Coordinates of C-alpha atoms in Angstrom, one line a residue:
Chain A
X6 CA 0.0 0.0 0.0
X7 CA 1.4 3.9 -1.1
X8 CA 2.7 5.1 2.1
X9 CA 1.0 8.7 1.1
X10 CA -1.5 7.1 1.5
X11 CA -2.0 7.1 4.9
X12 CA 1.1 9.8 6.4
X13 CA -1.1 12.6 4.0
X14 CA -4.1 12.0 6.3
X15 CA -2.3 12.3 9.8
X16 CA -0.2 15.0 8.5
X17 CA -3.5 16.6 7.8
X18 CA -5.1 15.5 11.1
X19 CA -2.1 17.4 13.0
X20 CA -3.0 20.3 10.5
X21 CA -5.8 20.6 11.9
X22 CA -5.4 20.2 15.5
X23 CA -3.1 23.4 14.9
X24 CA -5.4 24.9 13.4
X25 CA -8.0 24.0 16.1
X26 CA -5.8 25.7 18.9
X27 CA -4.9 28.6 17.3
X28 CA -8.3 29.4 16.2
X29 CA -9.4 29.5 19.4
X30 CA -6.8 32.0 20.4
X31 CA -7.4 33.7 17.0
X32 CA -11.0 34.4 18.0
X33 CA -10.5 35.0 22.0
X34 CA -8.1 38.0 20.6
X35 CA -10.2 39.0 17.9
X36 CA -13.4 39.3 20.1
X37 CA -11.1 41.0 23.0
X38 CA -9.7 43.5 20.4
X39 CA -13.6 44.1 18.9
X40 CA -14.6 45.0 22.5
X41 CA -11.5 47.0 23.4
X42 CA -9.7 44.0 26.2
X43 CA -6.4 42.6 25.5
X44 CA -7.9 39.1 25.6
X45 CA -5.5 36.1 26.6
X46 CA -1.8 37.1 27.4
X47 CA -0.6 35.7 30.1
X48 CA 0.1 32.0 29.6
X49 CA 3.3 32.5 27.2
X50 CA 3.9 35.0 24.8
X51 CA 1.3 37.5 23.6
X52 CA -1.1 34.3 25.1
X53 CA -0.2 32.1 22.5
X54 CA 0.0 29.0 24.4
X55 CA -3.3 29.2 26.4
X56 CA -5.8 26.9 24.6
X57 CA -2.6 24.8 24.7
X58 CA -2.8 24.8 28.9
X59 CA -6.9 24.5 28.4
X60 CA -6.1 21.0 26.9
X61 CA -3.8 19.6 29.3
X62 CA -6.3 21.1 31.8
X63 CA -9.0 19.1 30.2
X64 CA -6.7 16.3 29.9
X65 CA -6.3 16.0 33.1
X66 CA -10.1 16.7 34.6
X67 CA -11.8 13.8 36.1
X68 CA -14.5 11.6 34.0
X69 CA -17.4 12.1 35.3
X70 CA -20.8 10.2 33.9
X71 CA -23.9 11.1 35.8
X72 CA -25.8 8.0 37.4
X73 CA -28.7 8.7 35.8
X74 CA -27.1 8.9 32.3
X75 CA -27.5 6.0 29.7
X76 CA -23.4 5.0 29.7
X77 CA -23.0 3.2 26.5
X78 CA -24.4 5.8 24.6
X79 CA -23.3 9.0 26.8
X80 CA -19.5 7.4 26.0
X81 CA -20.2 6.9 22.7
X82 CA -21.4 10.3 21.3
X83 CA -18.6 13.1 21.4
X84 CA -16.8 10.1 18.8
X85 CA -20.0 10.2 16.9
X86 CA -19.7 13.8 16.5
X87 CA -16.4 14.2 16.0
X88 CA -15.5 11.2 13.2
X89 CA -17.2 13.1 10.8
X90 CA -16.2 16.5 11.5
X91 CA -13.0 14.8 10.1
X92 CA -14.3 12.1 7.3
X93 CA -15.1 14.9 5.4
X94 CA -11.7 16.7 5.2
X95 CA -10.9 13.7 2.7
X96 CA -12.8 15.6 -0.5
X97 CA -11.5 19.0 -0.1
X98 CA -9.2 19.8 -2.7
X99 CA -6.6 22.5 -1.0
X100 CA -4.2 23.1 -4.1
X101 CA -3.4 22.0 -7.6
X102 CA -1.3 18.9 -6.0
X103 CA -2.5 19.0 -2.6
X104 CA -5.8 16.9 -2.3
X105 CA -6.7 13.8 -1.1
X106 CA -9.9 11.9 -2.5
X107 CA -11.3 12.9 -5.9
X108 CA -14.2 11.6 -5.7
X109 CA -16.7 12.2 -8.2
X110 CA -19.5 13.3 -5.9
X111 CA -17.7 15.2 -3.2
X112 CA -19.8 17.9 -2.5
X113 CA -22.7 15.3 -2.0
X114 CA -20.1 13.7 0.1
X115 CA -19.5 16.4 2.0
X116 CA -23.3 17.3 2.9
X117 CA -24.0 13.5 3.9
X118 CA -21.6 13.2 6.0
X119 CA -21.5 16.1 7.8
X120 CA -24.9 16.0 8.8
X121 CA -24.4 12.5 11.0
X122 CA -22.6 15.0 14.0
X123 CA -26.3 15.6 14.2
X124 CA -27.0 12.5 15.7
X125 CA -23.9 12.8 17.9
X126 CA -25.4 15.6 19.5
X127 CA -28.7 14.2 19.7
X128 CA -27.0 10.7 21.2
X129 CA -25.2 12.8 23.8
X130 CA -27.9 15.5 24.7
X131 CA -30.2 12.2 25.6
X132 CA -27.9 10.3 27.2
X133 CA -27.4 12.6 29.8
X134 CA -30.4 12.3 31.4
X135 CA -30.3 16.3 31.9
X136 CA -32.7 18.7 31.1
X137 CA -31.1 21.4 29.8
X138 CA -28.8 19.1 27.9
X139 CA -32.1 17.7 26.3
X140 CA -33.2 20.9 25.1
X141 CA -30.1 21.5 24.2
X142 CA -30.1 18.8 21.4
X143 CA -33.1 19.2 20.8
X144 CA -32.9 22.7 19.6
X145 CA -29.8 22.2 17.9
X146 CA -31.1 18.9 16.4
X147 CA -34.6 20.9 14.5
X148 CA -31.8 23.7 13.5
X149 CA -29.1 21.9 11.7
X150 CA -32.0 20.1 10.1
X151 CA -33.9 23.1 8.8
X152 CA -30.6 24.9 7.8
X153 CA -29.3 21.9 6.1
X154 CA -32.1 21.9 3.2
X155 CA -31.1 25.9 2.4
X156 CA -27.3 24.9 2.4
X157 CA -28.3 22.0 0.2
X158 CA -30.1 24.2 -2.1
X159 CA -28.0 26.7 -2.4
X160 CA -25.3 24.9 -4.2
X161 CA -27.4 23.9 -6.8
X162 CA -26.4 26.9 -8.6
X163 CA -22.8 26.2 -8.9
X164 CA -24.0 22.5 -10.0
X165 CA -25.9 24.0 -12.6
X166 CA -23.2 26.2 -14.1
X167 CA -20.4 23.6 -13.7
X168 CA -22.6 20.3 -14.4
X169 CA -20.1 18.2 -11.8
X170 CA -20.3 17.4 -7.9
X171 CA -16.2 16.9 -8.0
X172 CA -14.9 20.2 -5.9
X173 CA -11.7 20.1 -8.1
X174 CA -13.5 20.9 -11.3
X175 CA -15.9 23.2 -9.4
X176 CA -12.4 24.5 -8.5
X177 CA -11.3 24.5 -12.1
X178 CA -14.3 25.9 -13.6
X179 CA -13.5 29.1 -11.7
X180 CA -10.5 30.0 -13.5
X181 CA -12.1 33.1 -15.0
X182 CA -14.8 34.2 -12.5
X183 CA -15.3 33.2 -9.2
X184 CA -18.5 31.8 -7.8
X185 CA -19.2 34.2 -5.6
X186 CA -20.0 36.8 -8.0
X187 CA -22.3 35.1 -10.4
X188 CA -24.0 33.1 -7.5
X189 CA -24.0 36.3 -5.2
X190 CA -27.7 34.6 -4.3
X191 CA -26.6 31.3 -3.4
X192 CA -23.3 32.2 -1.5
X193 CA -25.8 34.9 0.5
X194 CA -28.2 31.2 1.4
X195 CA -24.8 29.1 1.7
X196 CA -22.9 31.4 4.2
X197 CA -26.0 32.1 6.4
X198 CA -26.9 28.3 6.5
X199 CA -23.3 27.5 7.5
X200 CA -23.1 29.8 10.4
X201 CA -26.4 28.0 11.7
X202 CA -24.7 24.8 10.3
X203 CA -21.8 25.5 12.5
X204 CA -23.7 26.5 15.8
X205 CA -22.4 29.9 16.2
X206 CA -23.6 32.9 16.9
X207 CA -26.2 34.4 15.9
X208 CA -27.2 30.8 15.7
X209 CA -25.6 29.4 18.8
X210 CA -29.2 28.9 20.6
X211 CA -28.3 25.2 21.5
X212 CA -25.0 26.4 23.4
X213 CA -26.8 29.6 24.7
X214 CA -25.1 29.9 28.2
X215 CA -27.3 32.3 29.8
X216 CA -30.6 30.6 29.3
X217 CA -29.2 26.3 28.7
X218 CA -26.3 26.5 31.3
X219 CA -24.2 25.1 28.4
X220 CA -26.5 23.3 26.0
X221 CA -26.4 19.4 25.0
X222 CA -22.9 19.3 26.7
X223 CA -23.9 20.3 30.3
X224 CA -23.2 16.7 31.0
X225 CA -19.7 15.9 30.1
X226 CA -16.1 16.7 31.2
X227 CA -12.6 16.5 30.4
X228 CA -12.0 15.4 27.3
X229 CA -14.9 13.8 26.3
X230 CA -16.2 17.5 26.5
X231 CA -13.3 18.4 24.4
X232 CA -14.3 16.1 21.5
X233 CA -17.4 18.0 21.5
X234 CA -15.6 21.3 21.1
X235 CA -13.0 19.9 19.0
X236 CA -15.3 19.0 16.6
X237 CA -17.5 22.3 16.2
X238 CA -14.0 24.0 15.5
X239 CA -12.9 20.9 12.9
X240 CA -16.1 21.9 11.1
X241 CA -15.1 25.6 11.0
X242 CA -12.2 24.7 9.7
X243 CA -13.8 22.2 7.3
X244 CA -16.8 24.6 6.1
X245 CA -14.3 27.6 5.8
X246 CA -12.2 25.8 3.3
X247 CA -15.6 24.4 1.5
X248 CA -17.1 27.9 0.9
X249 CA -13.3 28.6 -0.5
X250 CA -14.0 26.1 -2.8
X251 CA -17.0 26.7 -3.4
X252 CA -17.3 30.1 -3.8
X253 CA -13.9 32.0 -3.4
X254 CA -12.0 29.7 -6.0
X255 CA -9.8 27.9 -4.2
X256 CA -6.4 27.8 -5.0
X257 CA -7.3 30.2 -7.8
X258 CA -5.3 33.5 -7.9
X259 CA -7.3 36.5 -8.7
X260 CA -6.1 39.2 -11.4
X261 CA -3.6 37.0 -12.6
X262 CA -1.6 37.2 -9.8
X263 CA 0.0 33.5 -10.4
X264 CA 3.2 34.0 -9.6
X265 CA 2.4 33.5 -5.8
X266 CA 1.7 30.1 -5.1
X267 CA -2.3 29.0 -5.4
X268 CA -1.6 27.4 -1.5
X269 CA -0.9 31.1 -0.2
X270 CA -4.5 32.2 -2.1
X271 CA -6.5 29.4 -0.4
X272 CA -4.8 30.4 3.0
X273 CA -5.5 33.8 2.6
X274 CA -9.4 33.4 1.6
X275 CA -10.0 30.7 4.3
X276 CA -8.8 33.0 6.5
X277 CA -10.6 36.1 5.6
X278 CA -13.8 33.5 6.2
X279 CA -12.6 32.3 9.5
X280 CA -12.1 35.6 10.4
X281 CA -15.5 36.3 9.1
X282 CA -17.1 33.9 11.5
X283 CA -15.2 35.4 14.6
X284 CA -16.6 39.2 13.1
X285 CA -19.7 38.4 13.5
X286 CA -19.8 36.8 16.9
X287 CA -18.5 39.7 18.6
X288 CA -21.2 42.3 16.5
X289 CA -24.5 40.5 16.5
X290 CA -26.3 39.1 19.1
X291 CA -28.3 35.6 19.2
X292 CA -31.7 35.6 17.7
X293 CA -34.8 34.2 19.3
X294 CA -35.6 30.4 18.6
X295 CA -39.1 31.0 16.9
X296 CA -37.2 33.5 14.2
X297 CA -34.5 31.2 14.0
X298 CA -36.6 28.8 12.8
X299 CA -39.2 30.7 10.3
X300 CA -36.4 32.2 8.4
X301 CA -34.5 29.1 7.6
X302 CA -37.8 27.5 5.9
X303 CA -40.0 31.2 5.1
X304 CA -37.2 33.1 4.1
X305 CA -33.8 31.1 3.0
X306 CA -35.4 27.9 1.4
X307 CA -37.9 30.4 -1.1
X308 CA -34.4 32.3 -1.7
X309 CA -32.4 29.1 -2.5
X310 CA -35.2 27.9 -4.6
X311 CA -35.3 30.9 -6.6
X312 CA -31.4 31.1 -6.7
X313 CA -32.2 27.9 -9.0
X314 CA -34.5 29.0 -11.3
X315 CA -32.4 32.3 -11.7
X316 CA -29.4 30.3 -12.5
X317 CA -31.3 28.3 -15.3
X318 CA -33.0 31.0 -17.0
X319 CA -29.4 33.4 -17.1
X320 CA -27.9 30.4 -18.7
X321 CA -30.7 31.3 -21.6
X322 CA -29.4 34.9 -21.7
X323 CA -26.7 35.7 -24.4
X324 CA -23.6 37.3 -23.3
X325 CA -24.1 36.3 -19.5
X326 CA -24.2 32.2 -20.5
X327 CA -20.4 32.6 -19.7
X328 CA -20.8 32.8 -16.4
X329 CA -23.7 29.9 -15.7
X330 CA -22.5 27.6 -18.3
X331 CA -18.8 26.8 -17.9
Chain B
X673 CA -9.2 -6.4 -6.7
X674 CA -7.9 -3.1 -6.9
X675 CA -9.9 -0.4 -4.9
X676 CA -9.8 2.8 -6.4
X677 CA -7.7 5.4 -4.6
X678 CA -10.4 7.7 -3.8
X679 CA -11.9 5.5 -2.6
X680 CA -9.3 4.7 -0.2
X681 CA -8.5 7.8 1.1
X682 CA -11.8 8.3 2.9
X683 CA -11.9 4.9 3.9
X684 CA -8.3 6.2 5.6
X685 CA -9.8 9.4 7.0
X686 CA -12.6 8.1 8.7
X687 CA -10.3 5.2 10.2
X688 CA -8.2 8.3 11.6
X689 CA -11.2 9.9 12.9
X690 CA -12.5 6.8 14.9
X691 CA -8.6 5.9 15.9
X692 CA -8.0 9.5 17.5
X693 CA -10.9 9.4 20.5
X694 CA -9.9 5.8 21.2
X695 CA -6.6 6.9 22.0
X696 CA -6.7 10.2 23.3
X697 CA -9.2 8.8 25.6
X698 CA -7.6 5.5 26.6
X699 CA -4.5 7.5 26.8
X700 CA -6.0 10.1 29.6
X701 CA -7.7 7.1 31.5
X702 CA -3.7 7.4 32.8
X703 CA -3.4 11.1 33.6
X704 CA -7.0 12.0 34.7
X705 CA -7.9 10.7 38.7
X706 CA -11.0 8.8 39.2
X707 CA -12.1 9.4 42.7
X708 CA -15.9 8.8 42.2
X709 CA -18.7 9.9 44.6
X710 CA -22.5 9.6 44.8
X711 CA -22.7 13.3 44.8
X712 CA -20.8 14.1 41.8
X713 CA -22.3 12.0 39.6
X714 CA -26.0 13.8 40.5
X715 CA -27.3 15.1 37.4
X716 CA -26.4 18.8 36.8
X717 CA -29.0 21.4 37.2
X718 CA -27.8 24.6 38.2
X719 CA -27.3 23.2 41.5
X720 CA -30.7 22.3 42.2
X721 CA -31.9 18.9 42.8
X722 CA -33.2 16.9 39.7
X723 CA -36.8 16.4 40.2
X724 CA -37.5 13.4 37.6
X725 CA -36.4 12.3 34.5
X726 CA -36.2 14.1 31.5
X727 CA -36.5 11.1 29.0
X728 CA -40.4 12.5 28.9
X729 CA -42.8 13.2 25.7
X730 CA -41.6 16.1 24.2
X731 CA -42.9 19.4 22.0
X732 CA -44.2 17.2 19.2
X733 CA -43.2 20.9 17.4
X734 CA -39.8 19.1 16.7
X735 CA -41.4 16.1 15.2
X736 CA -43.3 18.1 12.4
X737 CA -40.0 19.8 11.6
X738 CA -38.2 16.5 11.3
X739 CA -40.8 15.3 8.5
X740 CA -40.9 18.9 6.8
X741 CA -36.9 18.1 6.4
X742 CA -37.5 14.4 5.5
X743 CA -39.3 15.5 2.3
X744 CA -37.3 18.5 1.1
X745 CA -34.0 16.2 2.0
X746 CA -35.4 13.7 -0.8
X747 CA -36.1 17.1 -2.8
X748 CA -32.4 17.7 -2.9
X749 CA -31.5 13.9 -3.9
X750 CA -34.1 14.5 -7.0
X751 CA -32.5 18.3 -7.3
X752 CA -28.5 17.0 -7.7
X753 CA -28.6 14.3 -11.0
X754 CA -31.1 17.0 -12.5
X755 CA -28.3 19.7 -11.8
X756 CA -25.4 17.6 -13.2
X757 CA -26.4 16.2 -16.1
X758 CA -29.2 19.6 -17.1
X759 CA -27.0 21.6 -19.7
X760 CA -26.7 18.0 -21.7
X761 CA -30.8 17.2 -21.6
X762 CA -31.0 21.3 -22.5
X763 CA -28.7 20.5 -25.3
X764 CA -30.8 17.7 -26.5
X765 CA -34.2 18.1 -25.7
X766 CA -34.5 21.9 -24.8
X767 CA -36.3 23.8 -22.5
X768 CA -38.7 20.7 -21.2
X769 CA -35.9 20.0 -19.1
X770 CA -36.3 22.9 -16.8
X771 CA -40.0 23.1 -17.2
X772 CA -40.2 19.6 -15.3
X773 CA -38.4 20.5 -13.0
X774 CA -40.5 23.4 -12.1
X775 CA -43.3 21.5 -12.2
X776 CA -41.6 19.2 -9.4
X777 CA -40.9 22.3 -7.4
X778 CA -44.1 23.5 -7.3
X779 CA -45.6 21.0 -6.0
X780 CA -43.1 20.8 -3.0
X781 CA -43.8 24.7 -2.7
X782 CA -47.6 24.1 -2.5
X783 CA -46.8 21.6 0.5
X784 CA -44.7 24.1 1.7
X785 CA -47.5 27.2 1.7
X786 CA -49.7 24.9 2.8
X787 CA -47.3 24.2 6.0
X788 CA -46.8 27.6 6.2
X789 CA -50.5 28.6 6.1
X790 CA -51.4 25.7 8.7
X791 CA -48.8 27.9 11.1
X792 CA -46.3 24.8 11.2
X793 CA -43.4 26.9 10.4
X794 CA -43.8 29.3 13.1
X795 CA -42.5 28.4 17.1
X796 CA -45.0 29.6 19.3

């Protein structure tokens, strides 16, 4: 068997376990510098290394599992969550050379899968035996569901325009224009849906500490509890780099600017999303759970629909066809 | 037999995602203490004592969600082939292609009015 094969994953797994940590620094500064604190600094440098001491800390926390709890189950679900926060790293192309799996229907890949964590959560809000923790899955349970058929939707745009569900020709079929401009629409749907997707704010009503104490995780410690975290910030880190490829062009270098290398552009524009995501937490604030729920199916599904049609009649319209049929 | 390489790789990748909780949490079963007690193992509610389960009926709300996303979700499987192969069955059979489609779309969006009128989609 190709050695690649399996070092390219685990280099990729400790990619993203850096990632992980530094993001979480990345968006305690952020949020401190929006709101005018310093944020972290005092465990190393500039507070570099603190998530670092908040996961020995966990490491290190007793294992607790409530009598009442159902223990098979209440063991089982932060690996439920987590395996596919992962599993779907495999289809994201990150550079010309740098990809793993081309599978032919990656983007349907990509939805499947992620959408199992939803039964993680559900297993683990359960099996608690709490109440909070119930409505805590509960909530995020109908959520990720009714913002799952938008950010379905919305992508049918680009499969329109590129007739393929590989990511590296969606990739390639940006060469001239990138998605985000001809599909304005359905990256509007796409980037919403994935903020609810991804449980955070304005969307974090299942983690919403001042009225669920902490949500479906109330429950668990150490690092069981740290799979759980660990794999909302895999998924940032997984849905940034989608709605790069998606929408931003991946490894595609705007105004012909090819001489820097296309891993440098896909950096940069999953960054500017990350940081996106951490801009947005510290300026909005959480939205009630009865219009959380009527604008993913009265306002975002009618808009991803239509995002559809739209895409299908411009293809009709001489001069624009270059941009919906590629 | 010879199993396609992408195929492979996210066989690999979700091996590596069920591998790393085994071990980071047989490996802490050596670090973390385990000093159990009847107390700490009470279920959690703000400090106040749990009064009955909460494995009860619940808002059955969540329930009509769950079927509203049941048949969109199958929408979406019908939506993807029609996407992929549509500029081919434009090129070949024109703009009947499309019109089907809207046909199937409607009648979704007449279940989904119909939901909408009946007060379903709105959490009171």
């Amino acid at each position: 068997m190709n050695p690649v094969l399996v070092m390219g994953p685990i280099l990729l797994l400790f990619v993203v376990l850096g990632f992980v940590t530094m993001a979480i620094l990345f968006e305690r500064k952020v949020i401190g510098w929006i709101q005018m604190r310093p944020g972290p600094n005092r465990v190393g440098p500039w507070g570099i290394l603190q998530t670092v001491a908040d996961v020995l800390k966990l490491l290190i926390k007793e294992d607790i599992i409530p009598s009442k709890a159902d223990k098979p189950l209440f063991k089982l679900a932060p690996a439920i969550a987590f395996i596919p926060a992962f599993a779907v790293l495999a289809v994201i192309p990150f550079t010309e050379s740098l990809q793993f799996s081309q599978f032919a229907v990656g983007i349907l890949y990509y939805l499947a899968v992620s959408s199992i964590t939803i039964i993680g959560i559900l297993m683990g809000g359960w099996a608690s035996n709490n109440k909070y923790a119930l409505l805590g899955a509960m909530r995020s349970a109908a959520q990720m569901i009714s913002y799952e058929i938008p950010l379905v939707m919305s992508v049918v745009g680009i499969i329109l325009s590129v007739g393929s569900l590989n990511l590296v020709e969606i990739v390639e079929a940006q060469k001239q224009v990138w998605f985000i401009f001809p599909q304005f629409l359905g990256f509007a749907v796409f980037f919403i849906a994935s903020l609810s997707e991804l449980n955070r704010t304005p969307f974090d009503l299942p983690e919403a500490e001042s009225e669920l104490v902490a949500g479906y995780h109330v429950e668990y410690t150490g690092f069981r509890f740290a799979f759980f975290m660990l794999s909302e910030y895999v998924y940032v880190f997984a849905m940034a780099s989608l709605t790069t490829v998606l929408f931003l062009g991946g490894w595609n270098a705007p105004f012909g600017l090819t001489m820097i290398p296309g891993i440098v552009w896909f950096v940069l524009k999953f960054l500017l999303i990350v940081f996106s995501l951490f801009w947005i937490r510290a300026t909005m604030p959480r939205v009630r759970v009865d219009q959380l729920m009527e604008f993913a199916w009265k306002v975002l599904l009618p808009v991803a629909l239509f995002n559809i049609l739209l895409t299908a009649v411009l293809q009709e319209v001489p001069y624009l066809d270059f941009l919906y049929r590629l | 037999m010879q199993l396609d390489e992408n195929i492979l790789y996210l066989f690999v990748f979700f091996v590596i995602g069920i591998a790393l909780p085994l071990v980071a949490l047989s490996l802490g079963k050596i670090l973390r203490p385990n000093r159990p007690s009847t107390r700490k193992s009470v279920t959690y509610e703000s400090g106040v004592e749990p009064t009955g389960e909460s494995w009860v009926q619940f808002n059955v709300r969540y329930y009509l969600f769950a079927l509203l996303f049941v048949i969109f979700d199958v929408e979406s499987v019908f939506l993807y082939p029609w996407a992929v192969v549509y500029q081919e069955l434009r090129a070949d059979i024109g703009l009947f292609v499309l019109v089907e489609m809207l046909i199937f779309i409607l009648f979704l969006l007449i279940g989904l009015a119909y939901a909408w009128k009946k007060k379903v989609l709105s959490w009171k």
